[in-house]
Coordinates of C-alpha atoms and ligand atoms in Angstrom, one line a residue:
M1 CA 5.0 -6.7 -37.1
K2 CA 6.8 -4.0 -35.3
E3 CA 8.0 -5.0 -31.9
I4 CA 6.3 -3.4 -29.0
W5 CA 8.6 -1.3 -26.9
I6 CA 7.5 -2.5 -23.5
E7 CA 8.9 -5.9 -24.5
K8 CA 11.9 -4.6 -26.5
Y9 CA 12.9 -2.2 -23.7
R10 CA 11.9 -4.4 -20.7
A11 CA 14.5 -3.9 -18.0
K12 CA 16.7 -7.0 -18.0
K13 CA 19.1 -6.1 -15.2
L14 CA 18.6 -4.3 -12.0
D15 CA 20.6 -1.3 -13.3
D16 CA 17.9 -0.8 -16.0
I17 CA 15.3 -0.1 -13.3
V18 CA 14.8 3.5 -12.6
G19 CA 13.5 4.8 -9.2
Q20 CA 12.9 2.1 -6.6
E21 CA 16.4 2.7 -5.3
N22 CA 15.9 1.0 -1.9
N23 CA 14.5 -2.1 -3.5
V24 CA 17.2 -2.3 -6.1
S25 CA 19.9 -2.0 -3.5
K26 CA 18.4 -4.7 -1.3
L27 CA 18.0 -7.0 -4.2
K28 CA 21.6 -6.4 -5.3
S29 CA 22.8 -7.4 -1.8
F30 CA 20.8 -10.6 -2.0
I31 CA 22.4 -11.3 -5.4
E32 CA 25.9 -10.7 -4.1
R33 CA 25.2 -13.2 -1.3
G34 CA 23.9 -15.7 -3.9
D35 CA 20.8 -16.2 -1.9
L36 CA 17.3 -14.9 -1.7
P37 CA 14.6 -14.8 1.0
H38 CA 11.0 -15.3 -0.1
L39 CA 9.8 -11.9 -1.4
I40 CA 6.6 -10.0 -1.8
F41 CA 6.7 -7.1 -4.4
S42 CA 3.7 -4.9 -3.8
G43 CA 2.8 -1.8 -5.7
P44 CA 0.8 -0.3 -8.6
A45 CA 1.0 -1.5 -12.2
G46 CA 3.9 -0.7 -14.4
T47 CA 6.4 0.1 -11.7
G48 CA 8.9 -2.7 -12.4
K49 CA 7.8 -5.7 -10.3
T50 CA 7.9 -8.3 -13.0
S51 CA 11.0 -6.7 -14.5
A52 CA 12.8 -6.8 -11.1
A53 CA 11.9 -10.5 -10.7
V54 CA 13.2 -11.4 -14.2
S55 CA 16.3 -9.3 -13.7
I56 CA 17.1 -11.1 -10.4
A57 CA 16.8 -14.5 -12.1
I58 CA 19.0 -13.4 -15.0
E59 CA 21.6 -12.0 -12.6
L60 CA 21.6 -15.0 -10.3
F61 CA 21.4 -17.8 -12.9
G62 CA 22.9 -16.3 -16.0
E63 CA 22.1 -18.3 -19.2
D64 CA 20.3 -21.0 -17.4
W65 CA 17.7 -18.6 -15.9
K66 CA 14.7 -19.8 -17.9
Q67 CA 15.0 -23.4 -16.5
N68 CA 15.1 -22.0 -13.0
F69 CA 12.4 -19.4 -13.2
L70 CA 8.7 -20.1 -13.4
E71 CA 6.3 -17.3 -13.9
L72 CA 2.7 -18.0 -13.1
N73 CA -0.3 -15.7 -13.1
A74 CA -2.6 -16.2 -10.2
S75 CA -5.6 -14.4 -11.6
S76 CA -5.8 -16.4 -14.7
N77 CA -6.3 -19.4 -12.5
R78 CA -7.4 -18.1 -9.2
G79 CA -8.2 -21.4 -7.5
I80 CA -6.4 -23.9 -5.5
D81 CA -5.3 -25.9 -8.6
V82 CA -2.5 -23.4 -9.2
M83 CA -1.1 -24.6 -6.0
R84 CA -1.8 -28.3 -6.2
G85 CA -1.5 -30.5 -9.2
H86 CA -4.3 -30.4 -11.8
E87 CA -6.6 -33.4 -11.5
D88 CA -8.4 -32.5 -14.7
R89 CA -5.8 -31.2 -17.1
S90 CA -8.2 -31.1 -20.1
S91 CA -10.2 -28.2 -18.6
S92 CA -7.3 -26.1 -17.5
S93 CA -4.2 -24.9 -19.4
S94 CA -1.0 -26.8 -19.5
M95 CA 0.2 -24.6 -16.8
V96 CA 2.6 -26.3 -14.4
S97 CA 1.4 -26.3 -10.9
V98 CA 3.5 -24.6 -8.3
K99 CA 3.8 -27.8 -6.4
D100 CA 4.9 -29.8 -9.5
Y101 CA 7.6 -27.2 -10.2
A102 CA 8.7 -26.7 -6.7
R103 CA 9.4 -30.5 -6.5
L104 CA 11.9 -30.4 -9.4
K105 CA 15.5 -30.2 -8.6
P106 CA 17.1 -26.9 -9.4
S107 CA 19.8 -27.0 -12.1
T108 CA 21.9 -24.2 -10.8
P109 CA 24.9 -24.4 -8.5
L110 CA 23.1 -22.0 -6.2
G111 CA 20.8 -24.8 -5.3
F112 CA 17.5 -23.1 -5.6
K113 CA 15.1 -21.9 -8.3
I114 CA 12.5 -19.1 -8.3
V115 CA 8.7 -19.2 -8.6
F116 CA 7.3 -15.8 -9.5
L117 CA 3.6 -15.6 -8.8
D118 CA 2.0 -12.6 -10.4
E119 CA -1.2 -11.1 -9.0
A120 CA -0.8 -13.2 -5.9
D121 CA -3.4 -11.0 -4.1
Q122 CA -6.0 -12.5 -6.5
L123 CA -5.6 -16.0 -5.0
T124 CA -8.4 -17.1 -2.8
P125 CA -7.5 -17.6 0.9
E126 CA -7.7 -21.3 0.4
A127 CA -5.2 -21.2 -2.4
Q128 CA -3.0 -19.0 -0.3
A129 CA -3.1 -21.5 2.5
A130 CA -2.0 -24.2 0.1
L131 CA 0.7 -21.9 -1.2
R132 CA 2.0 -21.4 2.3
R133 CA 2.4 -25.1 2.8
T134 CA 4.2 -25.5 -0.5
M135 CA 6.5 -22.6 0.5
E136 CA 7.3 -24.4 3.7
I137 CA 7.9 -27.9 2.3
Y138 CA 10.1 -26.7 -0.6
S139 CA 11.8 -23.7 0.8
S140 CA 15.3 -25.4 0.7
S141 CA 15.1 -25.6 -3.1
T142 CA 12.6 -22.9 -4.1
R143 CA 12.3 -19.2 -3.5
F144 CA 9.0 -17.5 -4.0
I145 CA 8.5 -14.0 -5.3
L146 CA 4.9 -12.9 -5.0
S147 CA 3.7 -9.8 -6.9
C148 CA 0.6 -7.9 -5.9
N149 CA -1.0 -4.5 -5.8
Y150 CA -1.7 -4.7 -2.1
S151 CA 0.3 -6.8 0.3
T152 CA -2.6 -6.6 2.8
Q153 CA -4.5 -9.0 0.6
I154 CA -1.9 -11.7 1.3
I155 CA -2.6 -13.8 4.3
P156 CA -0.4 -13.0 7.4
P157 CA 1.4 -16.3 7.6
I158 CA 2.7 -15.8 4.1
Q159 CA 3.6 -12.2 4.8
S160 CA 5.6 -13.1 7.8
R161 CA 7.7 -15.6 5.7
C162 CA 8.6 -12.9 3.2
V163 CA 10.6 -9.8 2.9
I164 CA 8.1 -7.2 1.6
L165 CA 9.4 -4.6 -0.9
K166 CA 7.0 -1.8 -1.8
F167 CA 7.3 -0.5 -5.4
S168 CA 6.2 3.2 -5.6
P169 CA 4.8 5.0 -8.6
I170 CA 7.7 6.2 -10.7
S171 CA 8.5 9.9 -10.5
P172 CA 8.1 12.0 -13.7
E173 CA 11.9 12.6 -13.7
D174 CA 12.6 8.9 -13.5
I175 CA 10.1 8.2 -16.2
K176 CA 11.7 10.8 -18.5
K177 CA 15.1 9.3 -17.8
R178 CA 14.0 5.9 -19.1
L179 CA 12.1 7.4 -22.1
K180 CA 15.2 9.4 -23.1
Y181 CA 17.1 6.1 -23.2
I182 CA 14.5 4.6 -25.5
I183 CA 14.5 7.7 -27.7
S184 CA 18.2 7.6 -28.1
Q185 CA 18.1 3.9 -29.0
E186 CA 15.4 4.6 -31.6
N187 CA 17.1 7.7 -33.0
L188 CA 14.0 9.8 -32.4
D189 CA 13.5 13.5 -32.1
V190 CA 11.1 14.1 -29.2
G191 CA 10.8 17.5 -27.6
E192 CA 11.1 18.1 -23.9
D193 CA 7.5 19.3 -23.7
V194 CA 6.2 16.0 -25.2
L195 CA 8.3 14.1 -22.6
D196 CA 7.0 16.2 -19.8
A197 CA 3.4 15.6 -20.9
I198 CA 3.9 11.8 -21.1
A199 CA 5.7 11.7 -17.7
E200 CA 3.0 13.8 -16.1
M201 CA 0.0 11.9 -17.5
S202 CA 1.4 8.4 -16.9
E203 CA 0.8 8.8 -13.2
G204 CA 3.8 6.8 -12.2
D205 CA 3.1 3.9 -14.6
M206 CA 6.1 3.2 -16.8
R207 CA 4.3 0.7 -19.0
R208 CA 1.8 3.4 -19.9
A209 CA 4.5 5.9 -20.5
I210 CA 6.4 3.6 -22.9
N211 CA 3.3 2.6 -24.7
V212 CA 2.3 6.3 -25.2
L213 CA 5.7 7.2 -26.4
Q214 CA 5.5 4.4 -29.0
T215 CA 2.0 5.4 -30.1
V216 CA 2.9 9.1 -30.4
S217 CA 6.1 8.3 -32.3
A218 CA 4.2 6.0 -34.7
S219 CA 1.5 8.7 -35.3
G220 CA 4.1 10.9 -37.1
E221 CA 2.8 13.8 -35.0
I222 CA 5.1 14.0 -32.0
T223 CA 3.4 16.8 -30.2
E224 CA 2.0 17.5 -26.7
K225 CA -1.5 17.8 -28.1
K226 CA -1.2 14.3 -29.5
V227 CA 0.0 13.0 -26.2
Y228 CA -3.1 14.4 -24.4
E229 CA -5.3 13.0 -27.1
I230 CA -3.8 9.5 -26.7
F231 CA -4.4 9.7 -22.9
G232 CA -8.0 10.6 -23.7
S233 CA -7.5 13.9 -22.1
S234 CA -7.0 17.5 -23.1
S235 CA -4.2 20.0 -22.6
P236 CA -3.8 21.0 -18.9
E237 CA -4.1 24.6 -20.2
H238 CA -7.8 23.9 -21.0
F239 CA -8.5 22.7 -17.5
K240 CA -6.6 25.5 -16.0
S241 CA -8.6 28.1 -17.9
L242 CA -11.9 26.4 -16.9
V243 CA -10.9 26.4 -13.2
S244 CA -9.6 29.9 -13.3
A245 CA -12.8 31.2 -14.9
A246 CA -14.9 29.6 -12.1
L247 CA -12.6 30.0 -9.1
E248 CA -10.9 33.4 -9.6
H249 CA -13.4 35.3 -11.8
G250 CA -16.7 33.7 -10.7
L251 CA -17.7 33.3 -14.3
F252 CA -20.1 30.4 -14.2
D253 CA -21.3 30.7 -17.8
E254 CA -17.8 31.1 -19.2
A255 CA -16.5 28.0 -17.2
R256 CA -19.6 26.1 -18.4
E257 CA -18.8 27.0 -22.0
R258 CA -15.2 25.7 -21.6
L259 CA -16.6 22.6 -20.1
D260 CA -18.9 22.1 -23.1
R261 CA -16.0 22.4 -25.4
L262 CA -14.2 19.6 -23.6
L263 CA -17.2 17.4 -23.4
I264 CA -18.5 17.9 -27.0
E265 CA -15.6 19.0 -29.1
E266 CA -12.9 16.9 -27.5
G267 CA -15.2 14.1 -26.6
L268 CA -14.0 13.7 -23.0
S269 CA -16.1 11.7 -20.5
G270 CA -17.3 13.2 -17.2
I271 CA -14.6 11.2 -15.4
D272 CA -11.9 12.4 -17.7
I273 CA -12.9 15.9 -16.9
I274 CA -12.9 15.3 -13.2
K275 CA -9.4 13.9 -13.5
G276 CA -8.2 16.9 -15.5
I277 CA -9.8 19.4 -13.1
H278 CA -8.3 17.5 -10.2
A279 CA -4.8 17.7 -11.7
S280 CA -5.3 21.4 -12.2
I281 CA -6.6 22.1 -8.7
R282 CA -3.8 20.2 -7.1
K283 CA -1.3 22.6 -8.6
Y284 CA -3.4 25.7 -8.2
P285 CA -2.0 28.4 -5.9
I286 CA -4.8 28.9 -3.4
I287 CA -5.1 28.7 0.4
P288 CA -5.3 25.2 1.8
R289 CA -8.8 25.5 3.2
K290 CA -10.2 26.2 -0.3
K291 CA -8.1 23.6 -1.9
I292 CA -9.5 21.0 0.6
D293 CA -13.1 22.1 -0.1
L294 CA -12.5 21.8 -3.8
I295 CA -11.0 18.3 -3.6
L296 CA -13.9 17.2 -1.4
A297 CA -16.3 18.6 -4.0
L298 CA -14.5 16.7 -6.8
A299 CA -14.5 13.5 -4.9
E300 CA -18.3 13.8 -4.4
T301 CA -18.9 14.6 -8.0
E302 CA -16.8 11.6 -9.1
Y303 CA -18.7 9.3 -6.8
R304 CA -22.1 10.6 -8.1
I305 CA -21.1 10.2 -11.7
V306 CA -19.8 6.7 -11.1
M307 CA -23.1 5.8 -9.3
G308 CA -25.0 6.9 -12.4
G309 CA -25.6 10.6 -12.0
S310 CA -25.8 12.6 -15.2
D311 CA -22.5 14.0 -16.4
N312 CA -24.1 17.3 -17.3
I313 CA -25.9 18.0 -14.1
Q314 CA -23.1 16.8 -11.9
L315 CA -20.5 18.8 -13.7
D316 CA -22.7 21.9 -13.7
A317 CA -23.1 21.5 -9.9
L318 CA -19.3 21.1 -9.6
I319 CA -18.7 24.3 -11.4
A320 CA -21.3 26.0 -9.2
R321 CA -19.5 24.8 -6.2
I322 CA -16.1 25.9 -7.5
V323 CA -17.6 29.4 -8.1
K324 CA -19.0 29.5 -4.6
I325 CA -15.7 28.4 -3.0
G326 CA -13.9 31.0 -5.1
S327 CA -16.2 33.7 -3.9
E328 CA -15.5 33.1 -0.2
S329 CA -13.1 35.3 1.5
D330 CA -9.6 33.9 2.3
Ligands
ATP1 N1 11.2 1.2 -12.6 C1 11.3 0.9 -13.9 N2 12.4 1.2 -14.6 C2 12.5 0.9 -15.9 N3 11.5 0.3 -16.6 C3 10.4 0.0 -16.0 C4 10.2 0.2 -14.6 N4 9.0 -0.2 -14.2 C5 8.4 -0.7 -15.3 N5 9.3 -0.6 -16.4 C6 9.0 -1.0 -17.8 O1 7.6 -1.0 -18.0 C7 7.1 -2.2 -18.5 C8 6.2 -3.0 -17.5 O2 7.0 -3.3 -16.4 P1 6.6 -4.5 -15.4 O3 6.0 -5.6 -16.2 O4 7.9 -4.8 -14.7 O5 5.6 -3.8 -14.4 P2 4.8 -4.5 -13.2 O6 5.2 -3.7 -12.0 O7 5.1 -5.9 -13.1 O8 3.3 -4.2 -13.5 P3 2.0 -5.1 -13.2 O9 1.6 -4.9 -11.8 O10 1.0 -4.6 -14.2 O11 2.4 -6.6 -13.5 C9 8.4 -3.0 -18.9 O12 8.7 -2.6 -20.2 C10 9.4 -2.5 -17.9 O13 10.7 -2.5 -18.5
MG2 MG1 3.9 -7.6 -13.6

């Protein structure tokens, strides 16, 4: 089977990580010193949290890194047993408990090993309390790196023991930089327009960007159109012409026709359409007051659709509101 690129091109050293400059420079200074504080990496998916943790272990421990790095996923085992030993091993996986592992002597000259706990914000407060005790007892021989989407979901006594590094969504430019590296390694010919589309649509998530690049390359049709199709969306031009018909020209029927095309011919869902219109409106050159009203209208429509309102009626109402906002004087 062909290797998947998110593994093949996983960042293995801090210099492979694009964006996140502040975090990378802090982590490099810890590595230079040969010591780590406990860390919390917080931020959205696909921004390099796991990659940064693995890179640190490789850079600190060299070849021995695997013996001195334990990766656990909190959400696959949300309860307290991740923290304590398993009483009933038959019912749970053979996963080592944090406590069992923290107890082991590190085999590196640095004198500590790393426990990386993914999705730590999924741990129950009880499990977090147990984790806090383990962190305290074994802190001379173990450093913890907790990864989460929101650091506010981590109990304060753990937060105060850790240095918190926030991982931001990756900018389109940085995404392109990494994709270009992959393209050169794979000897591919991918146009700038295709890269722009991937970088824009990935919303800061490098994992998605790399996956879409691989999918579009494998499809044999390396085009912008294909990229939007893979994202389950349509070309930004289509959304722009819908918005412009309603907002600038007050043409409800015409906007409605364009909407139907997206819904029926391209098979987009109501939510896909809201996202597309949203992206288009954010970039649209109109006065701030109107833009604000439009965004509020979008948010309301999204909410109603999620709550079970019909796509058709809600999207019609949205277009009606866009026409109305457009007809107001500036
Ligand atoms: N900043 C980055 N620079 C280079 N590659 C990145 C970056 N962020 C993510 N990647 C790549 O994207 C893929 C997923 O990254 P990673 O597993 O580190 O994300 P994550 O932040 O841990 O996401 P999650 O919250 O879903 O666990 C990997 O192939 C990784 O190399
Ligand atoms: Mg991760």
